[in-house]
């Protein structure tokens, strides 16, 4: 009977695979993980507290920094929650552009996931390729909203402005080129022996446990649960598009990798359909009490300027009540729970962060495996610390 | 309307005295229940009515009202694609409610966060520590009487910078 000696190791916050500021205190028996204690909160910015002191329009700017790899998904969840609270209808063109941007954001986020996940396991070429391709989407972000990350492009009631000239050509280029890139990534990884050995059978979590731990998004679908909010509780006109929801079987890291790759191809598919159905029209709801006036009115007429000033300074009042609206963000179910007391500011805004809840299951997934496999498990959950600490 | 919701009817049958209020707003059903029965109600909702995913546990601070806090549980049923919100009032004098970790493991971290930011104690939680703030932090940041600019600062007077 060999005696057991437990060694405590700090993994992070400087460890490159902990993606920012996650600290895991691991208790090791030799090389096998006995216990993991995650320490989070290094990045806590108090977004929920801040938003209680801002108007509904101003609180939107706080949301792009949550999941900083997918700003527009966060914006989408927030504006949908406020629109639900107000009972506001959004014009069709705005909805379609929102879908296109949300899916491009999903691509962008998944590309970073693939890059970092591959680099954690040691595949450097994929990392460089993914960031090269992501730059196309980033430059579209910049042309569209003037910022690469803090886009704030969506507004309560629609969009801040219509798309730039040449937007459709840019999107079409992405739609045409990206499937070829995905083939390259798959060629580099899917049959790569090292990749297979590091991912197959690693970080297994059964469907029942995954639901019990509240895992959502691709990580849950990788465990074989056929559930996607875009299909099952459609929002922003997703019911008009047909797409497959990929589901894994073996509940391991490799399945989650495959699920996300299929999701990227499906995102291209949705963008293609949305682009075909894009029709000219207004991009902002006709609701002067809520929406900002068009910019040309603000600059050229005094009524527009006063209108803009009223909304920027005072905001709009929302009816009393509470709503919960969630969207299928790249990481999982991102929900916003808004409580209104009838004033111009959210009385309480709660963000249901997918990464935070997914990370809660890490001990379940990695217990009993080797310390080197923990890196793959962290990567497969696709966590973003901006959202975990809020 | 809300009274015809399947879950509400079943809940009223099973816990007639515990269901205090039923509201519907924007097609979302909110049930307010007594906090003493929260674990039984949650277990019933999970096993009998298949609300198998606990989406969120959080709290709302209604400062100046009694009871002061509302603990909010957002539930979702993956089979029925249906949401339900359950709320329970918690008073300021004894901010305690039973933990639902025995029903859903998701509640573990979510309740820790609520404890950290609101100071509501979850009785029976296996590991109730602060999660976002440091262990020696004083006060509970999301309470309405906690100053926006942090501890030891003058209270918020309408300036943001």
Coordinates of C-alpha atoms in Angstrom, one line a residue:
Chain A
X1 CA 0.0 0.0 0.0
X2 CA 1.8 3.1 -1.2
X3 CA 1.1 6.1 0.8
X4 CA -0.7 9.0 -0.9
X5 CA 0.8 12.4 -0.9
X6 CA -1.4 15.3 -2.0
X7 CA 0.4 18.2 -3.6
X8 CA -1.4 21.5 -4.0
X9 CA -0.6 23.4 -7.3
X10 CA -1.8 26.8 -8.3
X11 CA -2.8 26.9 -12.0
X12 CA -3.2 30.4 -13.1
X13 CA -3.8 33.3 -13.1
X14 CA -0.7 33.6 -15.2
X15 CA -0.9 30.2 -16.8
X16 CA -1.5 30.8 -20.5
X17 CA -4.3 28.3 -20.8
X18 CA -6.5 29.9 -18.1
X19 CA -7.5 32.6 -20.6
X20 CA -7.0 35.6 -18.5
X21 CA -7.6 35.6 -14.8
X22 CA -8.9 32.3 -13.7
X23 CA -7.0 30.7 -10.8
X24 CA -7.4 27.0 -10.2
X25 CA -6.1 25.5 -7.0
X26 CA -5.6 21.9 -7.8
X27 CA -4.9 19.1 -5.3
X28 CA -2.8 16.4 -7.1
X29 CA -2.1 12.9 -6.2
X30 CA 0.9 12.3 -8.4
X31 CA -0.5 13.5 -11.7
X32 CA -4.1 12.8 -11.1
X33 CA -6.5 15.5 -10.0
X34 CA -8.2 15.0 -6.7
X35 CA -9.9 18.3 -6.2
X36 CA -10.2 21.6 -8.1
X37 CA -11.1 24.9 -6.5
X38 CA -11.7 27.6 -9.0
X39 CA -11.0 31.2 -7.8
X40 CA -12.7 33.9 -9.9
X41 CA -13.5 37.5 -9.4
X42 CA -10.3 39.1 -10.4
X43 CA -12.1 41.0 -13.2
X44 CA -15.2 41.9 -11.3
X45 CA -16.4 45.3 -12.7
X46 CA -19.9 45.4 -11.2
X47 CA -21.8 45.7 -14.4
X48 CA -25.1 44.8 -12.8
X49 CA -24.6 47.5 -10.1
X50 CA -23.6 50.1 -12.7
X51 CA -26.6 49.4 -14.9
X52 CA -29.0 50.2 -12.1
X53 CA -27.7 53.8 -12.3
X54 CA -27.9 54.3 -16.1
X55 CA -30.8 54.7 -18.5
X56 CA -31.8 51.7 -20.6
X57 CA -29.9 53.1 -23.6
X58 CA -26.8 53.8 -21.6
X59 CA -26.7 50.4 -20.0
X60 CA -26.3 48.8 -23.4
X61 CA -22.7 50.0 -23.7
X62 CA -21.9 48.0 -20.6
X63 CA -23.0 44.8 -22.2
X64 CA -20.5 44.6 -25.1
X65 CA -17.6 44.1 -22.6
X66 CA -19.2 41.0 -21.0
X67 CA -18.2 38.3 -23.4
X68 CA -15.5 40.4 -25.1
X69 CA -15.2 37.8 -28.0
X70 CA -18.8 38.2 -29.0
X71 CA -19.9 41.7 -28.3
X72 CA -22.9 41.8 -30.6
X73 CA -24.4 38.6 -29.0
X74 CA -24.5 40.4 -25.7
X75 CA -26.0 43.5 -27.2
X76 CA -28.6 41.4 -28.9
X77 CA -29.7 39.7 -25.6
X78 CA -30.0 43.0 -23.9
X79 CA -31.9 44.9 -26.6
X80 CA -34.3 41.9 -27.0
X81 CA -34.9 42.0 -23.2
X82 CA -35.7 45.7 -23.2
X83 CA -37.9 45.3 -26.3
X84 CA -39.8 42.5 -24.6
X85 CA -40.3 44.7 -21.6
X86 CA -41.6 47.6 -23.7
X87 CA -43.5 45.3 -26.1
X88 CA -41.8 46.9 -29.0
X89 CA -41.8 45.5 -32.6
X90 CA -38.6 45.8 -34.6
X91 CA -38.6 46.2 -38.3
X92 CA -37.8 43.2 -40.4
X93 CA -34.6 44.6 -42.0
X94 CA -33.2 45.3 -38.5
X95 CA -34.0 41.8 -37.4
X96 CA -32.3 40.3 -40.4
X97 CA -29.2 42.4 -40.0
X98 CA -29.2 41.4 -36.3
X99 CA -29.3 37.8 -37.3
X100 CA -26.4 38.2 -39.8
X101 CA -24.3 40.0 -37.2
X102 CA -25.1 37.6 -34.4
X103 CA -24.0 34.7 -36.6
X104 CA -20.9 36.5 -37.7
X105 CA -20.2 37.0 -34.0
X106 CA -20.7 33.3 -33.4
X107 CA -18.1 32.6 -36.1
X108 CA -15.7 35.2 -34.6
X109 CA -16.1 33.7 -31.1
X110 CA -15.8 30.1 -32.3
X111 CA -12.6 31.0 -34.3
X112 CA -11.0 32.3 -31.1
X113 CA -12.1 29.3 -29.2
X114 CA -10.6 27.0 -31.9
X115 CA -7.4 29.0 -32.0
X116 CA -6.9 29.0 -28.2
X117 CA -8.1 25.4 -27.7
X118 CA -5.7 24.2 -30.4
X119 CA -2.9 26.3 -29.0
X120 CA -3.5 25.0 -25.5
X121 CA -3.1 21.5 -26.8
X122 CA -0.1 22.5 -28.9
X123 CA -1.3 23.1 -32.5
X124 CA 0.1 26.5 -33.4
X125 CA -0.7 26.7 -37.1
X126 CA -4.5 26.6 -36.4
X127 CA -4.1 29.4 -34.0
X128 CA -2.4 31.6 -36.6
X129 CA -4.9 30.7 -39.3
X130 CA -7.9 31.4 -37.1
X131 CA -6.8 34.8 -36.1
X132 CA -6.0 35.6 -39.7
X133 CA -9.6 34.8 -40.8
X134 CA -11.1 36.5 -37.8
X135 CA -9.6 39.7 -38.9
X136 CA -12.1 39.8 -41.9
X137 CA -15.0 39.8 -39.4
X138 CA -13.3 42.3 -37.2
X139 CA -12.8 44.8 -40.0
X140 CA -16.5 44.4 -40.8
X141 CA -17.3 45.3 -37.2
X142 CA -15.1 48.3 -37.6
X143 CA -16.7 49.5 -40.8
X144 CA -20.2 48.9 -39.3
X145 CA -19.9 50.5 -35.9
X146 CA -16.5 52.2 -35.8
X147 CA -15.1 49.9 -33.1
X148 CA -13.6 46.5 -33.1
X149 CA -14.9 45.4 -29.8
X150 CA -17.2 48.0 -28.1
X151 CA -19.5 48.1 -31.0
X152 CA -22.9 49.1 -29.4
X153 CA -24.3 48.7 -32.9
X154 CA -27.8 47.5 -31.8
X155 CA -30.2 49.9 -30.3
X156 CA -33.4 49.4 -28.4
X157 CA -35.8 49.4 -31.3
X158 CA -33.4 48.5 -34.1
X159 CA -30.0 49.5 -35.1
X160 CA -27.9 52.6 -34.6
X161 CA -27.6 53.0 -38.4
X162 CA -28.1 51.2 -41.6
X163 CA -25.2 49.1 -42.9
X164 CA -22.4 50.7 -45.0
X165 CA -22.1 50.4 -48.7
X166 CA -20.5 47.1 -49.7
X167 CA -21.7 45.3 -46.5
X168 CA -23.4 42.7 -48.6
X169 CA -20.3 42.1 -50.7
X170 CA -18.2 41.7 -47.5
X171 CA -20.7 39.2 -46.0
X172 CA -20.9 37.3 -49.3
X173 CA -17.1 37.1 -49.3
X174 CA -17.2 35.6 -45.8
X175 CA -19.9 33.1 -46.8
X176 CA -18.0 32.0 -49.9
X177 CA -14.5 31.8 -48.4
X178 CA -15.0 30.5 -44.9
X179 CA -16.1 26.9 -45.6
X180 CA -12.8 26.4 -47.4
X181 CA -11.0 27.6 -44.3
X182 CA -13.0 25.2 -42.1
X183 CA -11.8 22.4 -44.3
X184 CA -8.2 23.5 -43.7
X185 CA -8.7 23.5 -39.9
X186 CA -10.4 20.1 -40.0
X187 CA -7.6 18.8 -42.2
X188 CA -5.1 20.0 -39.6
X189 CA -6.9 18.6 -36.5
X190 CA -9.7 16.1 -37.1
X191 CA -7.5 13.2 -38.1
X192 CA -4.4 14.4 -36.3
X193 CA -3.3 11.6 -33.9
X194 CA -2.0 13.9 -31.2
X195 CA -5.3 15.8 -31.3
X196 CA -7.4 12.7 -31.1
X197 CA -5.4 11.3 -28.2
X198 CA -5.7 14.5 -26.3
X199 CA -9.4 15.0 -26.8
X200 CA -11.2 11.6 -27.2
X201 CA -12.5 10.4 -23.8
X202 CA -11.4 13.5 -22.1
X203 CA -13.7 15.6 -19.9
X204 CA -16.6 13.3 -20.2
X205 CA -19.9 14.6 -18.8
X206 CA -23.1 12.7 -19.3
X207 CA -26.3 14.4 -20.6
X208 CA -28.0 14.1 -17.2
X209 CA -25.1 15.6 -15.3
X210 CA -24.7 18.3 -17.9
X211 CA -28.3 19.4 -17.4
X212 CA -27.9 19.0 -13.6
X213 CA -24.9 21.4 -13.7
X214 CA -26.7 23.8 -16.0
X215 CA -24.3 23.6 -18.8
X216 CA -25.8 25.2 -22.0
X217 CA -24.7 25.8 -25.5
X218 CA -22.3 23.8 -27.6
X219 CA -21.0 22.1 -24.4
X220 CA -24.5 20.7 -23.7
X221 CA -25.1 19.6 -27.3
X222 CA -21.7 17.8 -27.2
X223 CA -23.2 15.8 -24.4
X224 CA -26.1 14.7 -26.7
X225 CA -28.9 17.0 -25.6
X226 CA -30.7 18.3 -28.6
X227 CA -31.5 21.8 -27.5
X228 CA -30.9 25.1 -29.2
X229 CA -32.7 28.3 -28.2
X230 CA -32.6 29.6 -31.8
X231 CA -34.7 26.7 -32.9
X232 CA -36.8 26.0 -29.7
X233 CA -37.5 29.5 -28.5
X234 CA -36.9 31.6 -31.6
X235 CA -36.1 35.3 -31.3
X236 CA -35.4 38.0 -33.8
X237 CA -36.8 36.0 -36.7
X238 CA -34.8 32.8 -36.4
X239 CA -37.8 30.7 -37.1
X240 CA -37.6 31.7 -40.8
X241 CA -34.2 30.0 -41.3
X242 CA -33.6 26.3 -41.6
X243 CA -30.5 25.0 -40.0
X244 CA -29.2 21.8 -38.4
X245 CA -28.5 21.6 -34.7
X246 CA -25.4 19.4 -34.3
X247 CA -25.4 16.9 -31.4
X248 CA -22.6 14.9 -30.0
X249 CA -22.7 11.3 -28.8
X250 CA -19.7 10.5 -26.6
X251 CA -19.9 13.6 -24.4
X252 CA -16.2 14.2 -24.6
X253 CA -13.9 17.0 -25.7
X254 CA -13.7 15.8 -29.2
X255 CA -17.5 15.8 -29.6
X256 CA -17.7 19.3 -28.4
X257 CA -15.0 20.2 -30.9
X258 CA -17.0 18.6 -33.7
X259 CA -20.2 20.3 -32.6
X260 CA -18.7 23.7 -32.7
X261 CA -17.2 23.1 -36.1
X262 CA -20.6 22.1 -37.5
X263 CA -22.1 25.1 -35.8
X264 CA -19.7 27.3 -37.7
X265 CA -20.8 25.8 -41.0
X266 CA -24.4 26.2 -39.9
X267 CA -23.8 29.8 -39.1
X268 CA -22.6 30.3 -42.6
X269 CA -25.7 28.6 -43.8
X270 CA -27.9 31.0 -41.7
X271 CA -26.0 34.0 -42.9
X272 CA -26.6 32.9 -46.5
X273 CA -30.3 32.6 -46.0
X274 CA -30.5 35.9 -44.1
X275 CA -28.6 37.7 -46.8
X276 CA -31.0 36.4 -49.5
X277 CA -34.0 37.7 -47.5
X278 CA -32.5 41.1 -46.8
X279 CA -34.9 43.8 -48.1
X280 CA -34.6 47.5 -48.0
X281 CA -36.6 49.2 -45.3
X282 CA -36.3 51.1 -42.0
X283 CA -33.9 49.8 -39.4
X284 CA -35.4 51.6 -36.5
X285 CA -38.9 51.1 -35.0
X286 CA -41.3 54.0 -35.4
X287 CA -41.5 54.8 -31.7
X288 CA -40.2 58.4 -31.0
X289 CA -40.6 58.0 -27.3
X290 CA -38.0 55.2 -27.2
X291 CA -35.7 55.4 -30.3
X292 CA -33.1 58.0 -31.1
X293 CA -34.0 60.2 -34.2
X294 CA -31.9 59.6 -37.3
X295 CA -28.6 61.4 -37.3
X296 CA -29.3 63.7 -40.2
X297 CA -32.3 65.2 -38.4
X298 CA -30.1 65.7 -35.3
X299 CA -27.5 67.6 -37.2
X300 CA -29.9 69.6 -39.4
X301 CA -33.1 70.4 -37.5
X302 CA -33.7 71.8 -34.1
X303 CA -36.6 69.4 -33.4
X304 CA -34.3 66.5 -34.0
X305 CA -31.7 67.9 -31.7
X306 CA -34.1 68.4 -28.9
X307 CA -35.5 65.0 -29.4
X308 CA -32.1 63.5 -29.3
X309 CA -31.2 65.4 -26.2
X310 CA -34.4 64.3 -24.4
X311 CA -33.7 60.7 -25.1
X312 CA -30.0 60.9 -24.3
X313 CA -30.4 62.8 -21.1
X314 CA -33.6 61.4 -19.7
X315 CA -34.2 58.2 -21.5
X316 CA -37.6 56.5 -21.7
X317 CA -39.8 54.9 -19.0
X318 CA -40.5 51.2 -19.2
X319 CA -43.7 49.7 -17.8
X320 CA -43.5 48.1 -14.4
X321 CA -42.8 44.4 -14.6
X322 CA -40.1 41.8 -15.0
X323 CA -38.9 39.9 -18.1
X324 CA -36.3 37.3 -18.8
X325 CA -35.0 37.0 -22.3
X326 CA -32.2 34.7 -23.4
X327 CA -30.3 34.2 -26.6
X328 CA -28.1 31.4 -27.8
X329 CA -24.8 33.1 -27.5
X330 CA -21.7 31.3 -28.7
X331 CA -20.9 30.1 -25.2
X332 CA -24.4 29.0 -24.2
X333 CA -27.6 30.6 -23.0
X334 CA -27.1 34.2 -22.2
X335 CA -30.1 35.6 -20.4
X336 CA -31.1 39.0 -19.2
X337 CA -33.5 39.4 -16.3
X338 CA -34.8 42.9 -16.1
X339 CA -36.9 44.3 -13.3
X340 CA -38.5 47.6 -14.0
X341 CA -40.2 49.8 -11.4
X342 CA -41.7 52.1 -14.0
X343 CA -38.7 54.5 -14.1
X344 CA -36.1 55.3 -16.8
X345 CA -33.5 53.0 -15.3
X346 CA -33.5 49.3 -14.8
X347 CA -34.4 48.6 -11.2
X348 CA -32.4 45.4 -11.4
X349 CA -30.6 43.9 -14.3
X350 CA -29.3 40.4 -13.9
X351 CA -27.2 38.8 -16.5
X352 CA -27.3 35.0 -16.7
X353 CA -23.8 34.3 -17.8
X354 CA -23.2 31.0 -19.7
X355 CA -19.5 30.8 -19.0
X356 CA -20.0 31.2 -15.2
X357 CA -22.4 28.4 -15.0
X358 CA -20.4 26.2 -17.3
X359 CA -17.3 26.7 -15.3
X360 CA -19.1 25.4 -12.2
X361 CA -19.0 21.9 -13.8
X362 CA -15.2 21.9 -14.3
X363 CA -14.6 19.9 -11.2
X364 CA -17.1 17.3 -12.2
X365 CA -15.5 17.0 -15.7
X366 CA -11.8 17.0 -14.7
X367 CA -11.8 15.0 -11.5
X368 CA -9.7 11.9 -11.8
X369 CA -8.0 12.9 -15.1
X370 CA -4.4 14.0 -15.6
X371 CA -3.3 17.6 -15.1
X372 CA -2.4 17.9 -18.8
X373 CA -6.0 17.0 -19.7
X374 CA -7.3 19.8 -17.5
X375 CA -6.0 22.3 -20.1
X376 CA -8.1 20.6 -22.7
X377 CA -11.2 20.7 -20.5
X378 CA -10.8 24.4 -19.8
X379 CA -10.4 25.0 -23.5
X380 CA -13.4 22.9 -24.4
X381 CA -15.8 24.8 -22.1
X382 CA -14.9 28.0 -24.0
X383 CA -14.9 30.3 -21.0
X384 CA -14.5 34.0 -21.2
X385 CA -13.6 35.6 -17.9
X386 CA -15.2 39.0 -18.8
X387 CA -18.5 37.2 -18.5
X388 CA -17.7 35.1 -15.5
X389 CA -16.8 38.0 -13.3
X390 CA -19.0 40.7 -14.8
Chain B
X1 CA -54.0 33.2 -18.7
X2 CA -51.6 32.6 -15.9
X3 CA -54.1 30.6 -13.9
X4 CA -54.5 28.2 -16.7
X5 CA -50.8 27.4 -16.9
X6 CA -50.3 23.7 -16.3
X7 CA -47.5 24.2 -13.8
X8 CA -49.6 26.7 -11.8
X9 CA -52.6 24.4 -11.6
X10 CA -50.4 21.5 -10.4
X11 CA -48.6 23.7 -7.9
X12 CA -51.9 25.0 -6.4
X13 CA -53.2 21.4 -6.1
X14 CA -50.1 20.2 -4.4
X15 CA -49.2 23.2 -2.3
X16 CA -52.4 25.1 -1.8
X17 CA -51.2 27.3 1.1
X18 CA -47.7 27.9 -0.3
X19 CA -48.6 29.6 -3.6
X20 CA -49.1 33.2 -2.6
X21 CA -49.3 35.0 -6.0
X22 CA -49.4 34.3 -9.7
X23 CA -48.6 36.9 -12.3
X24 CA -48.3 37.0 -16.0
X25 CA -46.4 39.7 -17.9
X26 CA -45.3 39.5 -21.5
X27 CA -46.3 35.8 -21.6
X28 CA -44.0 35.0 -18.7
X29 CA -45.5 33.3 -15.6
X30 CA -44.2 34.3 -12.2
X31 CA -45.2 32.3 -9.2
X32 CA -44.5 33.7 -5.7
X33 CA -44.3 31.0 -3.1
X34 CA -43.6 30.9 0.6
X35 CA -39.9 30.5 1.4
X36 CA -40.4 27.6 3.8
X37 CA -41.6 25.3 1.0
X38 CA -39.0 26.3 -1.6
X39 CA -37.1 23.0 -1.7
X40 CA -40.2 20.9 -1.8
X41 CA -41.7 23.0 -4.6
X42 CA -38.5 23.0 -6.6
X43 CA -38.2 19.2 -6.3
X44 CA -41.8 18.8 -7.3
X45 CA -41.2 21.1 -10.3
X46 CA -38.2 19.2 -11.4
X47 CA -39.4 15.6 -10.9
X48 CA -43.2 15.9 -11.7
X49 CA -43.3 18.8 -14.2
X50 CA -39.9 18.3 -15.8
X51 CA -38.4 21.7 -15.2
X52 CA -35.0 20.1 -15.4
X53 CA -32.8 23.1 -16.0
X54 CA -32.3 25.7 -13.4
X55 CA -31.4 28.7 -15.5
X56 CA -30.7 31.2 -12.9
X57 CA -30.8 32.0 -9.2
X58 CA -30.7 35.6 -8.3
X59 CA -32.3 38.2 -6.0
X60 CA -33.9 41.6 -6.2
X61 CA -33.5 44.1 -3.4
X62 CA -36.6 46.1 -2.8
X63 CA -35.2 48.6 -0.3
X64 CA -37.8 50.1 1.9
X65 CA -40.3 47.4 1.4
X66 CA -40.9 44.5 3.8
X67 CA -39.9 41.8 3.1
X68 CA -36.9 43.4 1.5
X69 CA -35.5 40.7 -0.8
X70 CA -37.0 38.5 -3.4
X71 CA -35.0 35.4 -4.4
X72 CA -35.8 34.6 -8.0
X73 CA -35.4 31.2 -9.6
X74 CA -35.7 31.0 -13.4
X75 CA -36.6 27.5 -14.5
X76 CA -36.7 25.9 -17.9
X77 CA -37.9 22.6 -19.2
X78 CA -35.9 21.3 -22.1
X79 CA -38.5 18.7 -23.1
X80 CA -41.5 21.2 -23.0
X81 CA -39.5 24.3 -24.0
X82 CA -41.2 26.2 -21.3
X83 CA -40.1 28.7 -18.8
X84 CA -41.3 29.4 -15.3
X85 CA -40.2 31.9 -12.7
X86 CA -40.5 31.1 -9.0
X87 CA -40.0 33.8 -6.4
X88 CA -39.7 33.7 -2.7
X89 CA -39.7 36.7 -0.3
X90 CA -36.9 36.9 2.3
X91 CA -36.9 39.5 5.0
X92 CA -34.1 41.7 6.0
X93 CA -34.2 40.6 9.6
X94 CA -33.4 37.0 8.9
X95 CA -32.0 36.8 5.3
X96 CA -32.2 33.1 5.0
X97 CA -33.7 30.6 2.6
X98 CA -33.2 26.9 2.1
X99 CA -30.7 25.9 -0.5
X100 CA -31.8 24.0 -3.6
X101 CA -28.4 22.5 -4.3
X102 CA -29.9 19.1 -3.4
X103 CA -32.3 19.6 -6.4
X104 CA -29.9 21.1 -9.0
X105 CA -26.2 21.3 -8.8
X106 CA -26.3 24.5 -10.8
X107 CA -27.5 26.2 -7.7
X108 CA -24.2 25.8 -6.1
X109 CA -22.3 28.7 -7.8
X110 CA -25.4 30.8 -8.4
X111 CA -26.4 30.7 -4.7
X112 CA -22.8 31.5 -3.8
X113 CA -23.0 34.6 -6.0
X114 CA -26.3 35.7 -4.5
X115 CA -24.9 35.2 -1.0
X116 CA -21.8 37.2 -2.0
X117 CA -23.6 40.2 -3.6
X118 CA -26.8 40.3 -1.5
X119 CA -25.9 38.7 1.8
X120 CA -28.7 36.1 1.7
X121 CA -27.7 33.0 3.5
X122 CA -28.7 29.7 1.9
X123 CA -29.3 27.1 4.6
X124 CA -27.8 23.7 3.8
X125 CA -25.5 24.9 1.0
X126 CA -22.4 22.7 1.0
X127 CA -19.8 25.4 0.4
X128 CA -21.2 28.9 1.1
X129 CA -18.2 31.2 0.5
X130 CA -17.9 34.5 -1.4
X131 CA -17.2 33.9 -5.0
X132 CA -16.6 37.2 -6.8
X133 CA -15.4 39.4 -3.9
X134 CA -12.5 38.5 -1.6
X135 CA -13.2 36.6 1.6
X136 CA -12.5 39.6 3.8
X137 CA -14.8 42.0 1.8
X138 CA -17.3 44.0 3.9
X139 CA -20.8 44.6 2.7
X140 CA -22.8 43.2 -0.1
X141 CA -22.4 45.2 -3.3
X142 CA -25.7 44.7 -5.0
X143 CA -27.8 45.9 -2.1
X144 CA -29.4 49.2 -2.9
X145 CA -27.9 50.9 0.1
X146 CA -24.3 50.0 -0.9
X147 CA -22.6 53.0 -2.4
X148 CA -22.1 52.7 -6.2
X149 CA -18.6 54.1 -6.1
X150 CA -17.4 51.5 -3.5
X151 CA -16.9 51.3 0.2
X152 CA -16.0 54.5 2.1
X153 CA -17.0 56.8 -0.8
X154 CA -19.7 59.3 -0.7
X155 CA -23.1 58.0 -1.9
X156 CA -24.2 58.4 -5.5
X157 CA -25.6 61.8 -6.3
X158 CA -26.3 61.5 -9.9
X159 CA -22.8 61.7 -11.2
X160 CA -21.3 58.7 -13.0
X161 CA -17.6 59.7 -13.3

